Structure formats: C-alpha cells, structure tokens
Amino acid sequence: SSEAETPNEPEDAADDSTKRPSLHPIAIDAIEEAFRLRAQNTTTSPLRLIDAQTEWFQVHYSIVKFADRFLEKYKKSSTESSTSSDNDFQWTEEELQTIGGRIVGVLMRLDDLEWEWNHRIRTSSLADADSSSMIPSDVWKTTLGLHPGDVEQNCFRTVDTALSEDKDFARARAEKMLALFLMNIELPGLEASESKVPGGSYPNFIEDTVQMELMMPRPTKE
C-alpha cells in the first residue's frame, strides 16, 4: 500500500511492481506454514535442532525440501485454479528462485531472526511501560508477531503451540521474519554485489514506521 512507502525506501522497491504481483505474499505463506510444521518437532523432517541426535545437515535438508515442496504445491494449485481472468499468469523461473531462496534463507536463520526481533522490540519504546508508543501485551501476537510474557526464549513449546493454534499470530510473525531477513541479510548482500532481484527487496508489507525503523540494519561494532 502507499502507506508503506517511506522516504527511505530503496530504489529497487518499485522494480516491476506495476507489472508483476509482489513475491512477498508467497514467501510469507511458506514461512507461516513452516511454523506449524516446525511445531511438530518431528525427527524425520526437523526444521530446527530438536535434540542432541539432530544434525544441522538434516535441518538444512528438511528446509530445502520444504521450500521445494511448497513451491511445487503452489504452482500446481495456481495452475488448477487459473481462469481466463488470470490471463494465464505464470511466475518466471527467476521469480520462483527468488521466492525459494527467501524461504530457505529465513528458515535457516529462524532462531536467530526470532531472537533478534524479540530483543529489538523488548529494548525499544514499544515495550516501555513509560512510553506513549508502548504496545499492550494483549496485542503483541498480531501486532509484533511475538508472544507476550517471558516465554519467547524460555519456552519454545509454548510459542510453538500458540503459532499452531493462532493463524493471525503465525501470519504476523512470518511477516516480521521475512522483513528482518530482507533488510538485514538480502538487501545488504545485493548492494554489496551490485545485484537486484525481481520486484526488489523492500518489505513494503510493513506499514508501521516505528517497526520499520527497528528492522533497519544495526551498525556492527568494531
């Protein structure tokens, strides 16, 4: 939406956006679905290090397979549900690779992204009881994509259960994780290599300017 466009929005934010649909909703769908799958904590397809027997290569393999299966399922459902009004729209291979790369990129770093977002929020005015911009704890799930209380880093099963049962919570969290990944991992990487991806990397689905500021890359300490 137009509300999401800020003066700091990078040039690539609008690339092809008038011609092609945004890639972001599909990646958000996938991350949201991954939360529910991860919550099962199955050792056959682990999306996190579940116990001492789980190897990181198993997690990596499961994440890549999940992304492949999600995009295959998405392409199949899109083909089956397409109508003449869709004008036979199809994603390009480059667009699908970009979406797949984002799904894998976020899920590979999910623990770190979750920790980082929780830390940034809890050390901001949004969690400060004396601040006029404080967000009440009863809307943290849908507004910030975070579980209120002291459970985020202490009781992952509580968070898993909440994400499985509350679709709005899972959706909001998926949006925050993708946005944090785009701003702190993808965009700096593309700028360093002077590259671009279809549709650009700006998370225009984050409309709250305070949250957007909190998602900006932090200066690295020397």
PDB file of C-alpha atoms in Angstrom:
ATOM      1  CA  SER A   1       0.000   0.000   0.000  1.00  0.00           C
ATOM      2  CA  SER A   2       1.036   3.600  -0.399  1.00  0.00           C
ATOM      3  CA  GLU A   3       1.284   3.983   3.390  1.00  0.00           C
ATOM      4  CA  ALA A   4       4.204   1.585   3.362  1.00  0.00           C
ATOM      5  CA  GLU A   5       6.357   3.713   1.113  1.00  0.00           C
ATOM      6  CA  THR A   6       8.728   5.796   3.195  1.00  0.00           C
ATOM      7  CA  PRO A   7      11.349   8.317   2.108  1.00  0.00           C
ATOM      8  CA  ASN A   8      13.985   5.721   2.939  1.00  0.00           C
ATOM      9  CA  GLU A   9      12.567   3.191   0.531  1.00  0.00           C
ATOM     10  CA  PRO A  10      15.352   1.906  -1.757  1.00  0.00           C
ATOM     11  CA  GLU A  11      15.221   2.484  -5.477  1.00  0.00           C
ATOM     12  CA  ASP A  12      14.634  -1.178  -6.176  1.00  0.00           C
ATOM     13  CA  ALA A  13      11.445  -1.161  -4.092  1.00  0.00           C
ATOM     14  CA  ALA A  14       9.217  -0.486  -7.076  1.00  0.00           C
ATOM     15  CA  ASP A  15      11.045  -2.511  -9.717  1.00  0.00           C
ATOM     16  CA  ASP A  16       8.450  -4.282 -11.849  1.00  0.00           C
ATOM     17  CA  SER A  17       5.821  -3.781  -9.122  1.00  0.00           C
ATOM     18  CA  THR A  18       3.439  -2.141 -11.574  1.00  0.00           C
ATOM     19  CA  LYS A  19       3.729  -5.049 -13.990  1.00  0.00           C
ATOM     20  CA  ARG A  20       4.119  -8.090 -11.770  1.00  0.00           C
ATOM     21  CA  PRO A  21       2.488  -9.155  -8.487  1.00  0.00           C
ATOM     22  CA  SER A  22       4.610  -8.953  -5.346  1.00  0.00           C
ATOM     23  CA  LEU A  23       6.682 -12.002  -4.460  1.00  0.00           C
ATOM     24  CA  HIS A  24       6.337 -11.357  -0.730  1.00  0.00           C
ATOM     25  CA  PRO A  25       2.900 -12.942  -0.011  1.00  0.00           C
ATOM     26  CA  ILE A  26       4.034 -16.377  -1.224  1.00  0.00           C
ATOM     27  CA  ALA A  27       7.170 -16.322   0.925  1.00  0.00           C
ATOM     28  CA  ILE A  28       5.073 -15.211   3.915  1.00  0.00           C
ATOM     29  CA  ASP A  29       2.619 -18.069   3.260  1.00  0.00           C
ATOM     30  CA  ALA A  30       5.504 -20.542   3.260  1.00  0.00           C
ATOM     31  CA  ILE A  31       7.080 -19.215   6.475  1.00  0.00           C
ATOM     32  CA  GLU A  32       3.676 -19.286   8.178  1.00  0.00           C
ATOM     33  CA  GLU A  33       3.204 -22.919   7.135  1.00  0.00           C
ATOM     34  CA  ALA A  34       6.744 -23.734   8.298  1.00  0.00           C
ATOM     35  CA  PHE A  35       5.900 -22.513  11.815  1.00  0.00           C
ATOM     36  CA  ARG A  36       3.161 -25.148  12.045  1.00  0.00           C
ATOM     37  CA  LEU A  37       5.406 -27.867  10.656  1.00  0.00           C
ATOM     38  CA  ARG A  38       8.283 -26.898  12.945  1.00  0.00           C
ATOM     39  CA  ALA A  39       5.938 -27.073  15.941  1.00  0.00           C
ATOM     40  CA  GLN A  40       5.514 -30.827  15.351  1.00  0.00           C
ATOM     41  CA  ASN A  41       9.208 -31.265  16.235  1.00  0.00           C
ATOM     42  CA  THR A  42       9.424 -34.389  14.129  1.00  0.00           C
ATOM     43  CA  THR A  43      12.841 -36.020  13.980  1.00  0.00           C
ATOM     44  CA  THR A  44      12.220 -37.290  10.431  1.00  0.00           C
ATOM     45  CA  SER A  45      11.873 -33.787   8.947  1.00  0.00           C
ATOM     46  CA  PRO A  46      13.329 -31.428  11.539  1.00  0.00           C
ATOM     47  CA  LEU A  47      13.112 -27.683  10.901  1.00  0.00           C
ATOM     48  CA  ARG A  48      15.244 -26.995  13.992  1.00  0.00           C
ATOM     49  CA  LEU A  49      17.841 -28.777  16.128  1.00  0.00           C
ATOM     50  CA  ILE A  50      15.392 -30.828  18.203  1.00  0.00           C
ATOM     51  CA  ASP A  51      17.774 -32.818  20.389  1.00  0.00           C
ATOM     52  CA  ALA A  52      21.382 -33.931  20.658  1.00  0.00           C
ATOM     53  CA  GLN A  53      20.818 -36.521  17.916  1.00  0.00           C
ATOM     54  CA  THR A  54      19.660 -33.960  15.344  1.00  0.00           C
ATOM     55  CA  GLU A  55      22.394 -32.905  12.925  1.00  0.00           C
ATOM     56  CA  TRP A  56      22.412 -29.487  11.250  1.00  0.00           C
ATOM     57  CA  PHE A  57      22.674 -31.064   7.790  1.00  0.00           C
ATOM     58  CA  GLN A  58      19.339 -32.821   8.474  1.00  0.00           C
ATOM     59  CA  VAL A  59      17.734 -29.485   9.287  1.00  0.00           C
ATOM     60  CA  HIS A  60      19.216 -27.917   6.162  1.00  0.00           C
ATOM     61  CA  TYR A  61      17.982 -30.793   4.013  1.00  0.00           C
ATOM     62  CA  SER A  62      14.478 -30.603   5.538  1.00  0.00           C
ATOM     63  CA  ILE A  63      14.290 -26.848   4.935  1.00  0.00           C
ATOM     64  CA  VAL A  64      15.303 -27.144   1.268  1.00  0.00           C
ATOM     65  CA  LYS A  65      12.823 -29.997   0.742  1.00  0.00           C
ATOM     66  CA  PHE A  66      10.081 -27.984   2.443  1.00  0.00           C
ATOM     67  CA  ALA A  67      10.710 -24.998   0.146  1.00  0.00           C
ATOM     68  CA  ASP A  68      10.733 -27.235  -2.956  1.00  0.00           C
ATOM     69  CA  ARG A  69       7.507 -28.972  -1.936  1.00  0.00           C
ATOM     70  CA  PHE A  70       5.799 -25.696  -1.047  1.00  0.00           C
ATOM     71  CA  LEU A  71       6.582 -24.118  -4.420  1.00  0.00           C
ATOM     72  CA  GLU A  72       5.563 -27.280  -6.295  1.00  0.00           C
ATOM     73  CA  LYS A  73       2.260 -27.342  -4.407  1.00  0.00           C
ATOM     74  CA  TYR A  74       1.789 -23.631  -5.030  1.00  0.00           C
ATOM     75  CA  LYS A  75       2.473 -23.930  -8.773  1.00  0.00           C
ATOM     76  CA  LYS A  76       0.072 -26.872  -9.037  1.00  0.00           C
ATOM     77  CA  SER A  77      -2.740 -25.112  -7.182  1.00  0.00           C
ATOM     78  CA  SER A  78      -2.172 -21.937  -9.206  1.00  0.00           C
ATOM     79  CA  THR A  79      -2.425 -23.878 -12.462  1.00  0.00           C
ATOM     80  CA  GLU A  80      -5.569 -25.692 -11.375  1.00  0.00           C
ATOM     81  CA  SER A  81      -7.315 -22.560 -10.144  1.00  0.00           C
ATOM     82  CA  SER A  82      -6.306 -20.285 -13.027  1.00  0.00           C
ATOM     83  CA  THR A  83      -9.140 -18.734 -15.025  1.00  0.00           C
ATOM     84  CA  SER A  84      -9.335 -16.696 -18.158  1.00  0.00           C
ATOM     85  CA  SER A  85      -9.292 -13.546 -15.995  1.00  0.00           C
ATOM     86  CA  ASP A  86      -5.846 -14.523 -14.749  1.00  0.00           C
ATOM     87  CA  ASN A  87      -4.583 -14.081 -18.280  1.00  0.00           C
ATOM     88  CA  ASP A  88      -2.603 -17.305 -17.835  1.00  0.00           C
ATOM     89  CA  PHE A  89      -0.232 -15.565 -15.429  1.00  0.00           C
ATOM     90  CA  GLN A  90       2.904 -17.518 -14.630  1.00  0.00           C
ATOM     91  CA  TRP A  91       5.864 -16.778 -12.405  1.00  0.00           C
ATOM     92  CA  THR A  92       9.214 -16.637 -14.142  1.00  0.00           C
ATOM     93  CA  GLU A  93      11.959 -19.046 -13.134  1.00  0.00           C
ATOM     94  CA  GLU A  94      13.929 -16.151 -11.664  1.00  0.00           C
ATOM     95  CA  GLU A  95      10.937 -15.096  -9.553  1.00  0.00           C
ATOM     96  CA  LEU A  96      10.432 -18.641  -8.252  1.00  0.00           C
ATOM     97  CA  GLN A  97      14.138 -18.933  -7.444  1.00  0.00           C
ATOM     98  CA  THR A  98      13.967 -15.651  -5.557  1.00  0.00           C
ATOM     99  CA  ILE A  99      10.940 -16.815  -3.543  1.00  0.00           C
ATOM    100  CA  GLY A 100      12.570 -20.188  -2.845  1.00  0.00           C
ATOM    101  CA  GLY A 101      15.801 -18.526  -1.793  1.00  0.00           C
ATOM    102  CA  ARG A 102      13.932 -16.326   0.661  1.00  0.00           C
ATOM    103  CA  ILE A 103      12.038 -19.251   2.167  1.00  0.00           C
ATOM    104  CA  VAL A 104      15.277 -21.176   2.710  1.00  0.00           C
ATOM    105  CA  GLY A 105      17.145 -18.065   3.852  1.00  0.00           C
ATOM    106  CA  VAL A 106      14.582 -17.212   6.532  1.00  0.00           C
ATOM    107  CA  LEU A 107      14.093 -20.774   7.780  1.00  0.00           C
ATOM    108  CA  MET A 108      17.846 -21.403   8.003  1.00  0.00           C
ATOM    109  CA  ARG A 109      18.181 -18.343  10.255  1.00  0.00           C
ATOM    110  CA  LEU A 110      14.823 -18.592  12.027  1.00  0.00           C
ATOM    111  CA  ASP A 111      16.172 -18.996  15.572  1.00  0.00           C
ATOM    112  CA  ASP A 112      18.473 -16.008  15.124  1.00  0.00           C
ATOM    113  CA  LEU A 113      15.790 -13.855  13.483  1.00  0.00           C
ATOM    114  CA  GLU A 114      13.295 -14.662  16.236  1.00  0.00           C
ATOM    115  CA  TRP A 115      15.853 -13.818  18.932  1.00  0.00           C
ATOM    116  CA  GLU A 116      16.862 -10.611  17.184  1.00  0.00           C
ATOM    117  CA  TRP A 117      13.304  -9.336  16.701  1.00  0.00           C
ATOM    118  CA  ASN A 118      12.354 -10.168  20.280  1.00  0.00           C
ATOM    119  CA  HIS A 119      15.487  -8.376  21.527  1.00  0.00           C
ATOM    120  CA  ARG A 120      14.928  -5.289  19.378  1.00  0.00           C
ATOM    121  CA  ILE A 121      11.300  -4.959  20.481  1.00  0.00           C
ATOM    122  CA  ARG A 122      11.972  -5.523  24.176  1.00  0.00           C
ATOM    123  CA  THR A 123      14.713  -2.886  24.201  1.00  0.00           C
ATOM    124  CA  SER A 124      12.543  -0.354  22.324  1.00  0.00           C
ATOM    125  CA  SER A 125       9.850   2.154  23.282  1.00  0.00           C
ATOM    126  CA  LEU A 126       7.216  -0.342  22.100  1.00  0.00           C
ATOM    127  CA  ALA A 127       7.871  -2.423  25.230  1.00  0.00           C
ATOM    128  CA  ASP A 128       8.469   0.504  27.576  1.00  0.00           C
ATOM    129  CA  ALA A 129       5.613   0.967  30.043  1.00  0.00           C
ATOM    130  CA  ASP A 130       6.510   4.665  30.406  1.00  0.00           C
ATOM    131  CA  SER A 131       6.379   5.327  26.664  1.00  0.00           C
ATOM    132  CA  SER A 132       3.349   6.682  24.828  1.00  0.00           C
ATOM    133  CA  SER A 133       4.125   4.285  21.957  1.00  0.00           C
ATOM    134  CA  MET A 134       4.039   1.166  24.148  1.00  0.00           C
ATOM    135  CA  ILE A 135       2.056  -1.706  22.608  1.00  0.00           C
ATOM    136  CA  PRO A 136      -0.228  -3.530  25.085  1.00  0.00           C
ATOM    137  CA  SER A 137       0.817  -7.134  25.678  1.00  0.00           C
ATOM    138  CA  ASP A 138      -2.584  -8.489  24.625  1.00  0.00           C
ATOM    139  CA  VAL A 139      -1.968  -7.428  21.005  1.00  0.00           C
ATOM    140  CA  TRP A 140       1.715  -8.368  20.789  1.00  0.00           C
ATOM    141  CA  LYS A 141       0.962 -11.530  18.808  1.00  0.00           C
ATOM    142  CA  THR A 142      -0.935  -9.840  15.993  1.00  0.00           C
ATOM    143  CA  THR A 143       0.918  -6.504  16.036  1.00  0.00           C
ATOM    144  CA  LEU A 144       4.504  -7.616  16.646  1.00  0.00           C
ATOM    145  CA  GLY A 145       4.418 -11.331  15.895  1.00  0.00           C
ATOM    146  CA  LEU A 146       5.799 -12.028  19.377  1.00  0.00           C
ATOM    147  CA  HIS A 147       4.429 -13.955  22.335  1.00  0.00           C
ATOM    148  CA  PRO A 148       3.900 -11.713  25.376  1.00  0.00           C
ATOM    149  CA  GLY A 149       5.423 -12.571  28.698  1.00  0.00           C
ATOM    150  CA  ASP A 150       8.787 -14.165  29.329  1.00  0.00           C
ATOM    151  CA  VAL A 151       8.375 -17.184  27.052  1.00  0.00           C
ATOM    152  CA  GLU A 152       9.972 -16.306  23.689  1.00  0.00           C
ATOM    153  CA  GLN A 153      13.459 -17.510  24.605  1.00  0.00           C
ATOM    154  CA  ASN A 154      12.498 -19.714  27.552  1.00  0.00           C
ATOM    155  CA  CYS A 155       9.636 -21.946  26.445  1.00  0.00           C
ATOM    156  CA  PHE A 156       9.639 -22.673  22.729  1.00  0.00           C
ATOM    157  CA  ARG A 157       6.874 -25.270  23.071  1.00  0.00           C
ATOM    158  CA  THR A 158       4.501 -22.602  24.375  1.00  0.00           C
ATOM    159  CA  VAL A 159       5.352 -20.452  21.357  1.00  0.00           C
ATOM    160  CA  ASP A 160       5.000 -23.469  19.032  1.00  0.00           C
ATOM    161  CA  THR A 161       1.523 -24.225  20.367  1.00  0.00           C
ATOM    162  CA  ALA A 162       0.420 -20.609  20.025  1.00  0.00           C
ATOM    163  CA  LEU A 163       1.720 -20.395  16.449  1.00  0.00           C
ATOM    164  CA  SER A 164      -0.083 -23.641  15.552  1.00  0.00           C
ATOM    165  CA  GLU A 165      -3.396 -22.523  17.020  1.00  0.00           C
ATOM    166  CA  ASP A 166      -3.424 -18.815  16.146  1.00  0.00           C
ATOM    167  CA  LYS A 167      -3.225 -18.127  12.420  1.00  0.00           C
ATOM    168  CA  ASP A 168      -3.062 -14.341  12.879  1.00  0.00           C
ATOM    169  CA  PHE A 169      -0.082 -14.739  15.226  1.00  0.00           C
ATOM    170  CA  ALA A 170       1.704 -17.021  12.744  1.00  0.00           C
ATOM    171  CA  ARG A 171       0.979 -14.610   9.881  1.00  0.00           C
ATOM    172  CA  ALA A 172       2.254 -11.573  11.749  1.00  0.00           C
ATOM    173  CA  ARG A 173       5.401 -13.412  12.859  1.00  0.00           C
ATOM    174  CA  ALA A 174       6.078 -14.653   9.310  1.00  0.00           C
ATOM    175  CA  GLU A 175       5.876 -11.079   8.038  1.00  0.00           C
ATOM    176  CA  LYS A 176       8.333  -9.824  10.663  1.00  0.00           C
ATOM    177  CA  MET A 177      10.800 -12.647   9.990  1.00  0.00           C
ATOM    178  CA  LEU A 178      10.772 -12.050   6.222  1.00  0.00           C
ATOM    179  CA  ALA A 179      11.113  -8.288   6.640  1.00  0.00           C
ATOM    180  CA  LEU A 180      14.021  -8.660   9.065  1.00  0.00           C
ATOM    181  CA  PHE A 181      15.723 -11.066   6.638  1.00  0.00           C
ATOM    182  CA  LEU A 182      15.209  -8.726   3.673  1.00  0.00           C
ATOM    183  CA  MET A 183      16.510  -5.637   5.465  1.00  0.00           C
ATOM    184  CA  ASN A 184      19.471  -7.222   7.249  1.00  0.00           C
ATOM    185  CA  ILE A 185      20.565 -10.100   5.010  1.00  0.00           C
ATOM    186  CA  GLU A 186      19.254  -9.853   1.456  1.00  0.00           C
ATOM    187  CA  LEU A 187      19.416  -6.112   0.783  1.00  0.00           C
ATOM    188  CA  PRO A 188      22.958  -5.600   2.158  1.00  0.00           C
ATOM    189  CA  GLY A 189      24.112  -8.659   0.214  1.00  0.00           C
ATOM    190  CA  LEU A 190      22.596  -7.404  -3.034  1.00  0.00           C
ATOM    191  CA  GLU A 191      24.024  -3.923  -2.528  1.00  0.00           C
ATOM    192  CA  ALA A 192      27.485  -5.353  -1.877  1.00  0.00           C
ATOM    193  CA  SER A 193      27.356  -7.364  -5.104  1.00  0.00           C
ATOM    194  CA  GLU A 194      25.512  -4.611  -7.026  1.00  0.00           C
ATOM    195  CA  SER A 195      22.756  -7.084  -7.855  1.00  0.00           C
ATOM    196  CA  LYS A 196      18.964  -6.931  -7.949  1.00  0.00           C
ATOM    197  CA  VAL A 197      16.125  -9.432  -7.711  1.00  0.00           C
ATOM    198  CA  PRO A 198      12.688  -9.374  -9.361  1.00  0.00           C
ATOM    199  CA  GLY A 199      10.335  -6.961  -7.626  1.00  0.00           C
ATOM    200  CA  GLY A 200      13.034  -5.588  -5.349  1.00  0.00           C
ATOM    201  CA  SER A 201      13.777  -6.473  -1.730  1.00  0.00           C
ATOM    202  CA  TYR A 202      11.954  -3.735   0.173  1.00  0.00           C
ATOM    203  CA  PRO A 203       9.402  -5.151   2.695  1.00  0.00           C
ATOM    204  CA  ASN A 204       6.511  -2.891   1.644  1.00  0.00           C
ATOM    205  CA  PHE A 205       4.090  -5.031   3.676  1.00  0.00           C
ATOM    206  CA  ILE A 206       5.400  -3.477   6.916  1.00  0.00           C
ATOM    207  CA  GLU A 207       3.364  -0.299   7.317  1.00  0.00           C
ATOM    208  CA  ASP A 208       4.309   0.667  10.874  1.00  0.00           C
ATOM    209  CA  THR A 209       7.140   3.193  10.639  1.00  0.00           C
ATOM    210  CA  VAL A 210       8.423   2.505  14.178  1.00  0.00           C
ATOM    211  CA  GLN A 211       8.696  -1.224  13.465  1.00  0.00           C
ATOM    212  CA  MET A 212      10.338  -0.442  10.133  1.00  0.00           C
ATOM    213  CA  GLU A 213      12.959   1.651  11.908  1.00  0.00           C
ATOM    214  CA  LEU A 214      13.619  -1.219  14.330  1.00  0.00           C
ATOM    215  CA  MET A 215      14.207  -3.544  11.376  1.00  0.00           C
ATOM    216  CA  MET A 216      16.936  -1.418   9.836  1.00  0.00           C
ATOM    217  CA  PRO A 217      20.463  -2.917   9.878  1.00  0.00           C
ATOM    218  CA  ARG A 218      22.361  -2.132  13.066  1.00  0.00           C
ATOM    219  CA  PRO A 219      25.919  -0.813  12.811  1.00  0.00           C
ATOM    220  CA  THR A 220      28.430  -3.525  13.506  1.00  0.00           C
ATOM    221  CA  LYS A 221      30.693  -2.997  16.487  1.00  0.00           C
ATOM    222  CA  GLU A 222      34.366  -2.796  15.678  1.00  0.00           C
TER     223      GLU A 222
END
